[in-house]
Amino acid sequence: MKALDELTFDNRFARLGDAFSTHVLPEPLDAPRLVVASTAAMALLDLDPAIAETPVFAELFGGHKLWAEAEPRAMVYSGHQFGGYTPQLGDGRGLLLGEVYNEAGEHWDLHLKGAGMTPYSRMGDGRAVLRSSIREFLASEALHALGIPSSRALCVIGSDTPVWREKQERGAMVLRMAHSHIRFGHFEYFYYTKKPEQQALLAEHVLNLHYPECREQPEPYLAMFREIVERNAELIAKWQAYGFCHGVMNTDNMSILGITFDFGPFAFLDDFDAHFICNHSDHEGRYSFSNQVPIGQWNLSALAQALTPFISVDALKEALGLYLPLYQANYLDLMRRRLGLTTAEDDDQHLVERLLKLMQNSGVDYTLFFRRLGDESAALAVARLRDDFVDLAGFDAWAEQYKARVERDGEYSEAQRRARMHAVNPLYILRNYLAQNAIVAAESGDYSEVRRLHEVLSKPFEEQAGMEQYAQRPPDWGKHLEISCSS
Ligand code: AMP
Ligand code: MG
């Protein structure tokens, strides 16, 4: 276990030089205090969890103190936002503090979000509010616990610093961790500004640090792009299987590691709704739940365009062609497991589609349906779940098909079925209304609810005594909450 001053830095991105990022110091928050910390994320840095409660922790991650070896940098990137190209974005309110490596030799970027103005702040104030910082913290750690690749969050630090959004709020900082903070938009920036040398340096950096095995391939850059396509197909399959809606899938929010990145007005589905739009400024539904699949491919095409100096167009197209089949295979595999199936049959896709259509038409809770389906035998479970559906004849027909499919799948006890299904079907997800309750309490200075919610969500598949209220459908006020897009 390490103390805070024992972290070991190796700032490889900073060493790329001033064409890639600018040195900026964090702007401290007034009266910084710990809101919540993740012991699991602290363990990734070998940090003793007890130090989260010490004043120096809040001072470091509230922008007051800095390690001598840290090299805080604001990164430059660009990206396609809602389909249109924005020539320059960059870290407008976040700083890459440095890269730390742990005893296992893993490197982690420490990124402080809400750290004040940078050369890339454009019209913004460089700040992040408590509300959005809590949402990012809870989501990163909850996605990770669900087995969905994501950036991680070490802590949220709250403050007295006033920040003006639709109303006056308080500033906060969230310490984000990831093996890399490089986005599709980094490659786009150097491509569109016609800086081939820097672009090559960036590509070498990503290849060496994150895709070293691709070096062995005849065309390393192509192999790397193929990996990025595969990882994104797998990631989005998980989002769709678990009902996660990102909300702002701009290419500057897409990670070259294929992890969930940059949290804004995201939401988990409560009722199943393929057309759900969680971002209220997304009037055309570009980033609606079901559109995440084709948008994943659109974003990869934007990255491919930026890689044309290194890879032939034909090869890029071929690699892009891997996306949909891979997505479908991964998605179907997950959905089979969610249905308790251990074998594959040709008609399984149809079985899933029919179920989702029935759920859509009846507004069935997406998470609880699968959890309850695994509670008992297929016959008993469908008999109990039947009441949630309006189209009873439709559900009965599906249930017959499902029971026959389960029978063909093999013989196993009810207990085996439950254990297998509960291991993939969470009981607890980050519902918007749960986050909202925690935020309201935190805004009045009570951090117990955000801490409890974080704890519950860190074991989403395990039934936890006394936590029944976190596994409920939303109350009326908590359905279709308008989550502010300002953050
Ligand atoms: P986002 O919507 O959070 O992905 O941010 C898009 C771009 O706007 C990024 O370049 C951010 O750094 C920048 N940005 C967002 N909010 C602020 C803010 N309050 N101050 C400065 N820049 C911001
Ligand atoms: Mg962003």
Short mmCIF file of C-alpha atoms and ligand atoms in Angstrom, two decimals:
data_model
loop_
_atom_site.label_atom_id
_atom_site.label_comp_id
_atom_site.label_asym_id
_atom_site.label_seq_id
_atom_site.Cartn_x
_atom_site.Cartn_y
_atom_site.Cartn_z
CA MET A 1 0.00 0.00 0.00
CA LYS A 2 1.24 3.42 -0.91
CA ALA A 3 0.81 6.86 0.57
CA LEU A 4 -0.16 9.67 -1.78
CA ASP A 5 3.38 10.99 -2.11
CA GLU A 6 4.66 7.57 -3.16
CA LEU A 7 3.00 7.46 -6.59
CA THR A 8 5.45 6.85 -9.44
CA PHE A 9 5.04 9.05 -12.50
CA ASP A 10 5.99 8.40 -16.12
CA ASN A 11 4.44 11.13 -18.25
CA ARG A 12 4.74 9.63 -21.71
CA PHE A 13 2.03 11.75 -23.37
CA ALA A 14 3.51 14.96 -21.96
CA ARG A 15 6.85 14.01 -23.54
CA LEU A 16 5.27 14.09 -27.00
CA GLY A 17 5.66 17.84 -26.71
CA ASP A 18 3.83 21.11 -27.11
CA ALA A 19 2.14 20.24 -30.41
CA PHE A 20 0.01 17.75 -28.46
CA SER A 21 -0.74 19.53 -25.23
CA THR A 22 -0.13 22.69 -23.23
CA HIS A 23 1.21 23.01 -19.72
CA VAL A 24 -1.51 24.43 -17.45
CA LEU A 25 -1.76 24.42 -13.65
CA PRO A 26 -5.03 23.44 -11.94
CA GLU A 27 -7.06 26.30 -10.53
CA PRO A 28 -7.90 25.35 -6.91
CA LEU A 29 -11.45 24.98 -5.61
CA ASP A 30 -12.52 26.85 -2.47
CA ALA A 31 -12.79 24.66 0.64
CA PRO A 32 -12.22 21.34 -1.13
CA ARG A 33 -13.73 18.27 0.55
CA LEU A 34 -14.16 14.63 -0.25
CA VAL A 35 -17.59 13.74 -1.59
CA VAL A 36 -16.91 10.14 -2.51
CA ALA A 37 -13.94 7.92 -3.37
CA SER A 38 -13.71 4.52 -5.00
CA THR A 39 -11.61 2.05 -3.04
CA ALA A 40 -11.53 -0.19 -6.13
CA ALA A 41 -10.03 2.63 -8.20
CA MET A 42 -7.62 3.52 -5.40
CA ALA A 43 -6.44 -0.09 -5.40
CA LEU A 44 -5.43 0.32 -9.06
CA LEU A 45 -2.85 2.85 -7.85
CA ASP A 46 -1.94 0.69 -4.80
CA LEU A 47 -3.30 3.48 -2.60
CA ASP A 48 -4.36 2.80 0.97
CA PRO A 49 -8.15 3.49 1.04
CA ALA A 50 -7.87 5.22 4.43
CA ILE A 51 -6.04 8.20 2.91
CA ALA A 52 -9.15 9.29 1.02
CA GLU A 53 -10.35 10.87 4.28
CA THR A 54 -7.16 12.87 4.88
CA PRO A 55 -7.12 16.61 4.07
CA VAL A 56 -4.21 16.23 1.64
CA PHE A 57 -6.35 13.97 -0.56
CA ALA A 58 -8.96 16.70 -1.08
CA GLU A 59 -6.18 19.26 -1.55
CA LEU A 60 -4.49 17.20 -4.28
CA PHE A 61 -7.65 16.37 -6.18
CA GLY A 62 -9.20 19.79 -5.54
CA GLY A 63 -6.32 21.49 -7.36
CA HIS A 64 -4.42 22.92 -4.34
CA LYS A 65 -1.37 20.68 -4.36
CA LEU A 66 0.55 18.85 -7.00
CA TRP A 67 3.21 16.16 -6.98
CA ALA A 68 6.63 17.43 -8.05
CA GLU A 69 6.73 14.72 -10.77
CA ALA A 70 3.29 15.52 -12.18
CA GLU A 71 3.22 17.41 -15.49
CA PRO A 72 -0.30 18.80 -15.88
CA ARG A 73 -1.23 19.22 -19.54
CA ALA A 74 -4.34 20.21 -21.48
CA MET A 75 -4.57 18.01 -24.59
CA VAL A 76 -5.60 19.32 -27.99
CA TYR A 77 -8.05 17.37 -30.16
CA SER A 78 -10.98 18.04 -32.47
CA GLY A 79 -13.92 15.93 -33.56
CA HIS A 80 -17.25 15.45 -35.24
CA GLN A 81 -20.04 16.77 -33.03
CA PHE A 82 -23.55 15.69 -34.05
CA GLY A 83 -22.22 14.88 -37.51
CA GLY A 84 -20.44 18.20 -38.17
CA TYR A 85 -16.71 18.76 -37.88
CA THR A 86 -15.46 21.11 -35.14
CA PRO A 87 -11.86 21.99 -36.01
CA GLN A 88 -10.61 22.55 -32.50
CA LEU A 89 -11.76 21.21 -29.18
CA GLY A 90 -9.35 19.97 -26.52
CA ASP A 91 -9.33 19.76 -22.74
CA GLY A 92 -11.34 22.88 -21.96
CA ARG A 93 -11.74 22.07 -18.30
CA GLY A 94 -9.73 18.96 -17.63
CA LEU A 95 -6.04 18.36 -17.20
CA LEU A 96 -3.98 15.27 -17.66
CA LEU A 97 -2.08 15.50 -14.36
CA GLY A 98 0.35 12.80 -15.32
CA GLU A 99 0.72 9.12 -15.91
CA VAL A 100 1.26 6.88 -12.92
CA TYR A 101 2.28 3.26 -12.87
CA ASN A 102 1.37 0.74 -10.23
CA GLU A 103 3.22 -2.22 -8.74
CA ALA A 104 1.78 -4.50 -11.42
CA GLY A 105 3.40 -2.23 -14.04
CA GLU A 106 0.07 -0.87 -15.34
CA HIS A 107 0.06 2.76 -16.44
CA TRP A 108 -2.87 4.97 -15.51
CA ASP A 109 -3.52 8.51 -16.72
CA LEU A 110 -4.76 10.76 -13.93
CA HIS A 111 -7.11 13.34 -15.40
CA LEU A 112 -8.59 16.08 -13.24
CA LYS A 113 -11.90 17.25 -14.69
CA GLY A 114 -13.16 20.69 -13.66
CA ALA A 115 -9.64 22.02 -13.05
CA GLY A 116 -10.16 25.50 -14.53
CA MET A 117 -9.58 27.33 -17.80
CA THR A 118 -7.14 26.17 -20.45
CA PRO A 119 -6.29 27.44 -23.96
CA TYR A 120 -9.10 25.14 -25.16
CA SER A 121 -11.87 26.48 -22.93
CA ARG A 122 -13.51 28.43 -25.79
CA MET A 123 -16.60 30.05 -24.20
CA GLY A 124 -16.54 27.81 -21.12
CA ASP A 125 -15.47 28.56 -17.55
CA GLY A 126 -13.24 25.51 -17.14
CA ARG A 127 -15.38 24.17 -14.33
CA ALA A 128 -17.56 21.14 -13.69
CA VAL A 129 -20.50 21.19 -11.27
CA LEU A 130 -21.07 18.76 -8.41
CA ARG A 131 -24.11 17.21 -10.11
CA SER A 132 -22.30 16.17 -13.29
CA SER A 133 -19.17 15.11 -11.40
CA ILE A 134 -21.22 12.75 -9.23
CA ARG A 135 -22.93 11.34 -12.31
CA GLU A 136 -19.60 10.68 -14.04
CA PHE A 137 -18.16 9.09 -10.90
CA LEU A 138 -21.13 6.79 -10.32
CA ALA A 139 -21.43 5.79 -13.97
CA SER A 140 -17.75 4.98 -14.51
CA GLU A 141 -17.56 2.75 -11.49
CA ALA A 142 -20.99 1.17 -12.07
CA LEU A 143 -20.20 0.32 -15.71
CA HIS A 144 -16.93 -1.24 -14.66
CA ALA A 145 -18.73 -3.36 -12.07
CA LEU A 146 -21.15 -4.54 -14.77
CA GLY A 147 -18.20 -5.70 -16.87
CA ILE A 148 -18.57 -2.85 -19.39
CA PRO A 149 -15.22 -1.26 -20.29
CA SER A 150 -15.09 2.31 -19.02
CA SER A 151 -12.78 5.02 -17.82
CA ARG A 152 -12.61 4.83 -14.02
CA ALA A 153 -13.15 7.44 -11.33
CA LEU A 154 -11.02 7.79 -8.23
CA CYS A 155 -13.01 10.44 -6.41
CA VAL A 156 -15.19 13.51 -6.47
CA ILE A 157 -14.06 16.60 -4.58
CA GLY A 158 -16.76 19.17 -3.75
CA SER A 159 -16.25 22.82 -2.89
CA ASP A 160 -17.73 26.24 -2.14
CA THR A 161 -16.65 27.65 -5.52
CA PRO A 162 -19.72 29.14 -7.21
CA VAL A 163 -20.30 28.01 -10.80
CA TRP A 164 -23.05 29.47 -12.94
CA ARG A 165 -25.14 27.10 -15.10
CA GLU A 166 -28.93 27.49 -15.47
CA LYS A 167 -28.67 28.57 -11.85
CA GLN A 168 -25.79 29.01 -9.44
CA GLU A 169 -24.23 25.71 -8.46
CA ARG A 170 -21.00 24.57 -6.80
CA GLY A 171 -17.83 23.53 -8.57
CA ALA A 172 -16.39 20.05 -8.16
CA MET A 173 -13.61 17.97 -9.62
CA VAL A 174 -13.64 14.34 -10.59
CA LEU A 175 -10.39 12.44 -10.90
CA ARG A 176 -10.73 10.21 -13.95
CA MET A 177 -8.41 7.32 -14.70
CA ALA A 178 -7.81 5.49 -17.97
CA HIS A 179 -4.88 3.75 -19.65
CA SER A 180 -5.14 6.49 -22.27
CA HIS A 181 -7.08 9.70 -22.82
CA ILE A 182 -6.54 9.65 -26.56
CA ARG A 183 -9.75 10.01 -28.54
CA PHE A 184 -10.68 9.51 -32.18
CA GLY A 185 -10.61 13.31 -32.28
CA HIS A 186 -6.86 13.41 -31.57
CA PHE A 187 -6.20 11.71 -34.90
CA GLU A 188 -8.75 13.90 -36.64
CA TYR A 189 -7.06 17.04 -35.33
CA PHE A 190 -3.67 16.27 -36.86
CA TYR A 191 -5.25 14.96 -40.06
CA TYR A 192 -7.40 18.04 -40.71
CA THR A 193 -4.72 20.52 -39.66
CA LYS A 194 -2.38 18.71 -42.09
CA LYS A 195 0.36 17.87 -39.63
CA PRO A 196 1.54 14.48 -40.89
CA GLU A 197 4.65 14.38 -38.70
CA GLN A 198 2.74 14.87 -35.49
CA GLN A 199 0.08 12.50 -36.67
CA ALA A 200 2.70 9.81 -37.24
CA LEU A 201 4.16 10.48 -33.79
CA LEU A 202 0.70 10.07 -32.28
CA ALA A 203 0.09 6.84 -34.19
CA GLU A 204 3.46 5.45 -33.05
CA HIS A 205 2.69 6.44 -29.48
CA VAL A 206 -0.68 4.64 -29.51
CA LEU A 207 0.78 1.60 -31.23
CA ASN A 208 3.73 1.27 -28.84
CA LEU A 209 1.80 1.92 -25.65
CA HIS A 210 -1.57 0.35 -26.28
CA TYR A 211 -1.36 -2.07 -29.22
CA PRO A 212 2.22 -3.44 -29.04
CA GLU A 213 1.08 -6.86 -30.30
CA CYS A 214 0.10 -5.20 -33.62
CA ARG A 215 3.79 -4.54 -34.24
CA GLU A 216 4.13 -8.24 -35.09
CA GLN A 217 1.61 -7.89 -37.95
CA PRO A 218 2.66 -7.15 -41.55
CA GLU A 219 0.73 -3.85 -41.42
CA PRO A 220 0.86 -2.65 -37.81
CA TYR A 221 -1.36 0.42 -38.28
CA LEU A 222 -4.01 -1.60 -40.05
CA ALA A 223 -3.87 -4.26 -37.33
CA MET A 224 -4.30 -1.49 -34.76
CA PHE A 225 -7.31 -0.02 -36.54
CA ARG A 226 -8.86 -3.47 -36.78
CA GLU A 227 -8.41 -3.88 -33.00
CA ILE A 228 -10.08 -0.52 -32.42
CA VAL A 229 -13.00 -1.62 -34.61
CA GLU A 230 -13.30 -4.87 -32.68
CA ARG A 231 -13.15 -3.23 -29.27
CA ASN A 232 -15.80 -0.70 -30.22
CA ALA A 233 -18.08 -3.42 -31.60
CA GLU A 234 -17.73 -5.30 -28.31
CA LEU A 235 -18.28 -2.17 -26.24
CA ILE A 236 -21.44 -1.12 -28.04
CA ALA A 237 -22.78 -4.69 -27.89
CA LYS A 238 -22.49 -4.39 -24.11
CA TRP A 239 -24.19 -1.00 -24.02
CA GLN A 240 -27.10 -2.38 -26.03
CA ALA A 241 -27.35 -5.60 -24.04
CA TYR A 242 -27.45 -3.72 -20.71
CA GLY A 243 -29.51 -0.73 -21.82
CA PHE A 244 -26.84 1.97 -21.53
CA CYS A 245 -27.41 5.12 -23.54
CA HIS A 246 -24.30 7.34 -23.83
CA GLY A 247 -26.06 10.38 -25.22
CA VAL A 248 -23.16 12.28 -26.82
CA MET A 249 -21.33 9.91 -29.14
CA ASN A 250 -19.28 12.63 -30.80
CA THR A 251 -15.91 11.45 -32.08
CA ASP A 252 -14.14 13.53 -29.44
CA ASN A 253 -15.87 11.37 -26.83
CA MET A 254 -14.76 8.07 -28.38
CA SER A 255 -11.71 6.43 -26.88
CA ILE A 256 -9.07 4.69 -28.98
CA LEU A 257 -9.16 1.95 -26.32
CA GLY A 258 -12.83 1.13 -26.91
CA ILE A 259 -13.90 2.12 -23.41
CA THR A 260 -16.92 4.18 -22.36
CA PHE A 261 -15.63 7.72 -22.13
CA ASP A 262 -16.87 11.24 -21.29
CA PHE A 263 -20.14 11.07 -19.43
CA GLY A 264 -22.81 13.68 -20.02
CA PRO A 265 -26.58 13.21 -20.11
CA PHE A 266 -26.20 9.38 -20.26
CA ALA A 267 -28.93 7.08 -18.94
CA PHE A 268 -29.68 3.45 -18.36
CA LEU A 269 -33.04 2.42 -19.74
CA ASP A 270 -35.76 1.92 -17.15
CA ASP A 271 -38.61 0.71 -19.39
CA PHE A 272 -37.26 -0.85 -22.56
CA ASP A 273 -37.45 1.71 -25.36
CA ALA A 274 -35.39 1.28 -28.50
CA HIS A 275 -36.06 4.90 -29.50
CA PHE A 276 -35.04 6.40 -26.17
CA ILE A 277 -33.12 9.70 -26.40
CA CYS A 278 -31.37 10.64 -23.17
CA ASN A 279 -29.90 13.89 -24.44
CA HIS A 280 -32.61 16.53 -24.60
CA SER A 281 -30.66 18.71 -27.00
CA ASP A 282 -30.47 15.79 -29.45
CA HIS A 283 -33.64 16.80 -31.29
CA GLU A 284 -33.18 14.41 -34.19
CA GLY A 285 -32.34 11.42 -32.04
CA ARG A 286 -28.95 10.99 -33.67
CA TYR A 287 -27.74 9.34 -30.47
CA SER A 288 -30.93 7.48 -29.56
CA PHE A 289 -30.52 4.08 -27.93
CA SER A 290 -30.86 1.99 -31.10
CA ASN A 291 -28.85 4.47 -33.19
CA GLN A 292 -25.79 3.85 -31.05
CA VAL A 293 -25.05 0.81 -33.20
CA PRO A 294 -24.81 2.56 -36.61
CA ILE A 295 -23.26 5.64 -34.99
CA GLY A 296 -20.48 3.43 -33.65
CA GLN A 297 -19.68 2.56 -37.24
CA TRP A 298 -20.03 6.18 -38.39
CA ASN A 299 -17.50 7.24 -35.76
CA LEU A 300 -15.09 4.51 -36.79
CA SER A 301 -15.41 5.73 -40.38
CA ALA A 302 -14.45 9.22 -39.21
CA LEU A 303 -11.38 7.73 -37.54
CA ALA A 304 -10.64 5.72 -40.69
CA GLN A 305 -10.68 8.93 -42.73
CA ALA A 306 -8.07 10.40 -40.41
CA LEU A 307 -5.92 7.29 -40.85
CA THR A 308 -5.85 7.43 -44.66
CA PRO A 309 -2.25 8.78 -44.63
CA PHE A 310 -1.16 5.45 -43.11
CA ILE A 311 -3.55 2.81 -44.40
CA SER A 312 -5.06 2.19 -47.86
CA VAL A 313 -8.71 3.05 -48.28
CA ASP A 314 -9.53 -0.52 -49.35
CA ALA A 315 -7.95 -1.97 -46.24
CA LEU A 316 -9.76 0.55 -44.04
CA LYS A 317 -13.08 -0.32 -45.67
CA GLU A 318 -12.47 -3.99 -45.15
CA ALA A 319 -11.69 -3.43 -41.48
CA LEU A 320 -14.82 -1.29 -41.08
CA GLY A 321 -16.79 -4.18 -42.54
CA LEU A 322 -15.93 -6.22 -39.45
CA TYR A 323 -17.91 -3.93 -37.19
CA LEU A 324 -21.52 -4.97 -37.76
CA PRO A 325 -21.03 -8.76 -37.83
CA LEU A 326 -18.85 -8.53 -34.73
CA TYR A 327 -21.34 -6.31 -32.98
CA GLN A 328 -24.16 -8.72 -33.80
CA ALA A 329 -22.25 -11.80 -32.65
CA ASN A 330 -21.28 -10.15 -29.36
CA TYR A 331 -24.74 -8.79 -28.74
CA LEU A 332 -26.46 -12.08 -29.44
CA ASP A 333 -24.02 -13.94 -27.24
CA LEU A 334 -24.78 -11.59 -24.34
CA MET A 335 -28.52 -11.73 -24.88
CA ARG A 336 -28.46 -15.53 -24.97
CA ARG A 337 -26.70 -15.48 -21.63
CA ARG A 338 -29.20 -12.99 -20.28
CA LEU A 339 -31.95 -15.43 -21.30
CA GLY A 340 -30.14 -18.26 -19.51
CA LEU A 341 -29.15 -20.09 -22.69
CA THR A 342 -25.86 -21.90 -22.99
CA THR A 343 -26.12 -23.07 -26.59
CA ALA A 344 -26.74 -21.25 -29.88
CA GLU A 345 -29.60 -21.81 -32.30
CA ASP A 346 -30.30 -20.00 -35.55
CA ASP A 347 -33.61 -18.63 -34.37
CA ASP A 348 -32.24 -17.03 -31.16
CA GLN A 349 -31.98 -13.60 -32.71
CA HIS A 350 -35.65 -13.77 -33.54
CA LEU A 351 -36.46 -14.86 -29.97
CA VAL A 352 -34.64 -11.79 -28.62
CA GLU A 353 -36.24 -9.40 -31.12
CA ARG A 354 -39.74 -10.64 -30.37
CA LEU A 355 -39.18 -10.22 -26.65
CA LEU A 356 -37.86 -6.67 -27.03
CA LYS A 357 -40.82 -5.71 -29.18
CA LEU A 358 -43.21 -7.01 -26.53
CA MET A 359 -41.29 -5.17 -23.80
CA GLN A 360 -41.31 -1.99 -25.85
CA ASN A 361 -45.07 -2.11 -26.39
CA SER A 362 -45.79 -2.75 -22.71
CA GLY A 363 -43.15 -0.50 -21.14
CA VAL A 364 -41.54 -3.38 -19.24
CA ASP A 365 -38.59 -2.65 -16.98
CA TYR A 366 -35.56 -3.84 -18.92
CA THR A 367 -33.31 -4.72 -15.99
CA LEU A 368 -35.87 -6.30 -13.68
CA PHE A 369 -37.39 -8.48 -16.39
CA PHE A 370 -34.15 -10.39 -16.92
CA ARG A 371 -33.34 -10.55 -13.25
CA ARG A 372 -36.75 -12.05 -12.43
CA LEU A 373 -36.58 -14.39 -15.38
CA GLY A 374 -33.67 -16.08 -13.61
CA ASP A 375 -35.33 -16.23 -10.20
CA GLU A 376 -37.00 -19.58 -10.84
CA SER A 377 -37.62 -22.17 -13.55
CA ALA A 378 -38.49 -20.83 -16.99
CA ALA A 379 -42.12 -22.00 -16.65
CA LEU A 380 -42.66 -20.37 -13.24
CA ALA A 381 -40.82 -17.19 -14.19
CA VAL A 382 -42.77 -16.49 -17.37
CA ALA A 383 -46.04 -17.23 -15.57
CA ARG A 384 -45.15 -14.56 -12.99
CA LEU A 385 -43.79 -12.00 -15.48
CA ARG A 386 -46.85 -12.32 -17.73
CA ASP A 387 -48.76 -9.67 -15.75
CA ASP A 388 -46.31 -6.96 -16.86
CA PHE A 389 -47.39 -7.29 -20.49
CA VAL A 390 -50.37 -5.71 -22.19
CA ASP A 391 -50.35 -8.03 -25.20
CA LEU A 392 -50.99 -11.22 -23.24
CA ALA A 393 -51.51 -13.41 -26.31
CA GLY A 394 -48.25 -12.11 -27.77
CA PHE A 395 -46.39 -12.78 -24.55
CA ASP A 396 -47.90 -16.26 -24.16
CA ALA A 397 -46.74 -17.18 -27.67
CA TRP A 398 -43.24 -15.90 -26.87
CA ALA A 399 -43.22 -17.73 -23.53
CA GLU A 400 -44.08 -21.04 -25.19
CA GLN A 401 -41.26 -20.58 -27.65
CA TYR A 402 -38.88 -19.62 -24.83
CA LYS A 403 -39.79 -22.59 -22.62
CA ALA A 404 -39.28 -25.00 -25.53
CA ARG A 405 -35.93 -23.34 -26.27
CA VAL A 406 -34.83 -23.63 -22.63
CA GLU A 407 -35.77 -27.31 -22.68
CA ARG A 408 -33.67 -27.95 -25.77
CA ASP A 409 -30.81 -26.03 -24.19
CA GLY A 410 -30.07 -28.81 -21.70
CA GLU A 411 -30.85 -30.12 -18.26
CA TYR A 412 -29.92 -28.09 -15.23
CA SER A 413 -31.40 -27.48 -11.82
CA GLU A 414 -33.29 -24.34 -10.91
CA ALA A 415 -30.39 -23.35 -8.65
CA GLN A 416 -27.89 -23.69 -11.50
CA ARG A 417 -30.13 -21.65 -13.77
CA ARG A 418 -30.48 -18.92 -11.13
CA ALA A 419 -26.76 -18.74 -10.40
CA ARG A 420 -25.88 -18.56 -14.08
CA MET A 421 -28.50 -15.95 -14.93
CA HIS A 422 -27.98 -13.78 -11.85
CA ALA A 423 -24.28 -13.62 -12.72
CA VAL A 424 -25.12 -11.75 -15.94
CA ASN A 425 -28.39 -9.99 -15.03
CA PRO A 426 -27.82 -7.16 -12.57
CA LEU A 427 -30.28 -6.35 -9.84
CA TYR A 428 -28.96 -2.82 -9.36
CA ILE A 429 -28.26 -0.35 -12.14
CA LEU A 430 -27.63 3.40 -12.06
CA ARG A 431 -31.14 4.60 -12.69
CA ASN A 432 -31.41 8.32 -13.29
CA TYR A 433 -33.69 8.82 -10.33
CA LEU A 434 -31.25 7.08 -7.97
CA ALA A 435 -28.46 9.37 -9.14
CA GLN A 436 -30.82 12.31 -8.74
CA ASN A 437 -31.62 11.42 -5.10
CA ALA A 438 -27.91 11.18 -4.32
CA ILE A 439 -27.23 14.51 -6.03
CA VAL A 440 -29.98 16.38 -4.17
CA ALA A 441 -28.60 15.14 -0.85
CA ALA A 442 -25.00 15.94 -1.83
CA GLU A 443 -25.94 19.45 -2.93
CA SER A 444 -27.21 20.05 0.60
CA GLY A 445 -23.96 18.70 2.05
CA ASP A 446 -25.00 15.12 2.82
CA TYR A 447 -22.70 12.71 0.99
CA SER A 448 -23.99 9.53 2.61
CA GLU A 449 -26.42 8.72 -0.20
CA VAL A 450 -23.90 9.04 -3.02
CA ARG A 451 -21.50 6.84 -1.05
CA ARG A 452 -24.17 4.22 -0.35
CA LEU A 453 -25.34 4.18 -3.97
CA HIS A 454 -21.74 3.77 -5.16
CA GLU A 455 -21.31 0.81 -2.77
CA VAL A 456 -24.51 -0.87 -3.94
CA LEU A 457 -23.60 -0.42 -7.61
CA SER A 458 -20.14 -1.85 -7.07
CA LYS A 459 -21.78 -5.29 -6.65
CA PRO A 460 -24.64 -5.08 -9.13
CA PHE A 461 -25.22 -8.82 -9.45
CA GLU A 462 -25.30 -9.58 -5.71
CA GLU A 463 -28.49 -9.20 -3.73
CA GLN A 464 -27.61 -6.93 -0.80
CA ALA A 465 -29.56 -7.06 2.46
CA GLY A 466 -31.49 -3.89 3.24
CA MET A 467 -30.91 -2.39 -0.22
CA GLU A 468 -34.27 -3.35 -1.76
CA GLN A 469 -35.10 0.29 -2.52
CA TYR A 470 -32.22 0.45 -5.02
CA ALA A 471 -33.72 -2.37 -7.09
CA GLN A 472 -37.08 -0.75 -7.72
CA ARG A 473 -38.63 0.69 -10.83
CA PRO A 474 -38.59 4.50 -10.72
CA PRO A 475 -41.41 6.29 -8.91
CA ASP A 476 -43.58 8.52 -11.11
CA TRP A 477 -41.42 11.61 -10.54
CA GLY A 478 -38.31 9.64 -11.49
CA LYS A 479 -39.47 8.46 -14.90
CA HIS A 480 -38.20 10.34 -17.95
CA LEU A 481 -36.28 12.85 -15.83
CA GLU A 482 -34.95 15.77 -17.84
CA ILE A 483 -31.26 15.62 -17.09
CA SER A 484 -29.60 18.94 -17.74
CA CYS A 485 -27.06 18.74 -20.55
CA SER A 486 -25.00 21.49 -18.96
CA SER A 487 -22.28 20.10 -16.84
P1 AMP B 1 -18.20 17.59 -23.64
O1 AMP B 1 -19.56 17.94 -24.14
O2 AMP B 1 -18.10 17.56 -22.13
O3 AMP B 1 -17.65 16.35 -24.26
O4 AMP B 1 -17.25 18.79 -24.05
C1 AMP B 1 -17.03 19.22 -25.38
C2 AMP B 1 -15.93 20.23 -25.40
O5 AMP B 1 -16.29 21.39 -24.65
C3 AMP B 1 -14.61 19.75 -24.82
O6 AMP B 1 -13.58 20.34 -25.55
C4 AMP B 1 -14.65 20.27 -23.41
O7 AMP B 1 -13.39 20.42 -22.84
C5 AMP B 1 -15.35 21.60 -23.60
N1 AMP B 1 -16.06 22.05 -22.39
C6 AMP B 1 -17.20 21.52 -21.87
N2 AMP B 1 -17.57 22.19 -20.78
C7 AMP B 1 -16.65 23.16 -20.57
C8 AMP B 1 -16.49 24.20 -19.60
N3 AMP B 1 -17.34 24.36 -18.60
N4 AMP B 1 -15.42 25.00 -19.73
C9 AMP B 1 -14.55 24.86 -20.75
N5 AMP B 1 -14.66 23.92 -21.68
C10 AMP B 1 -15.69 23.07 -21.62
MG MG B 2 -16.04 15.40 -24.35
#
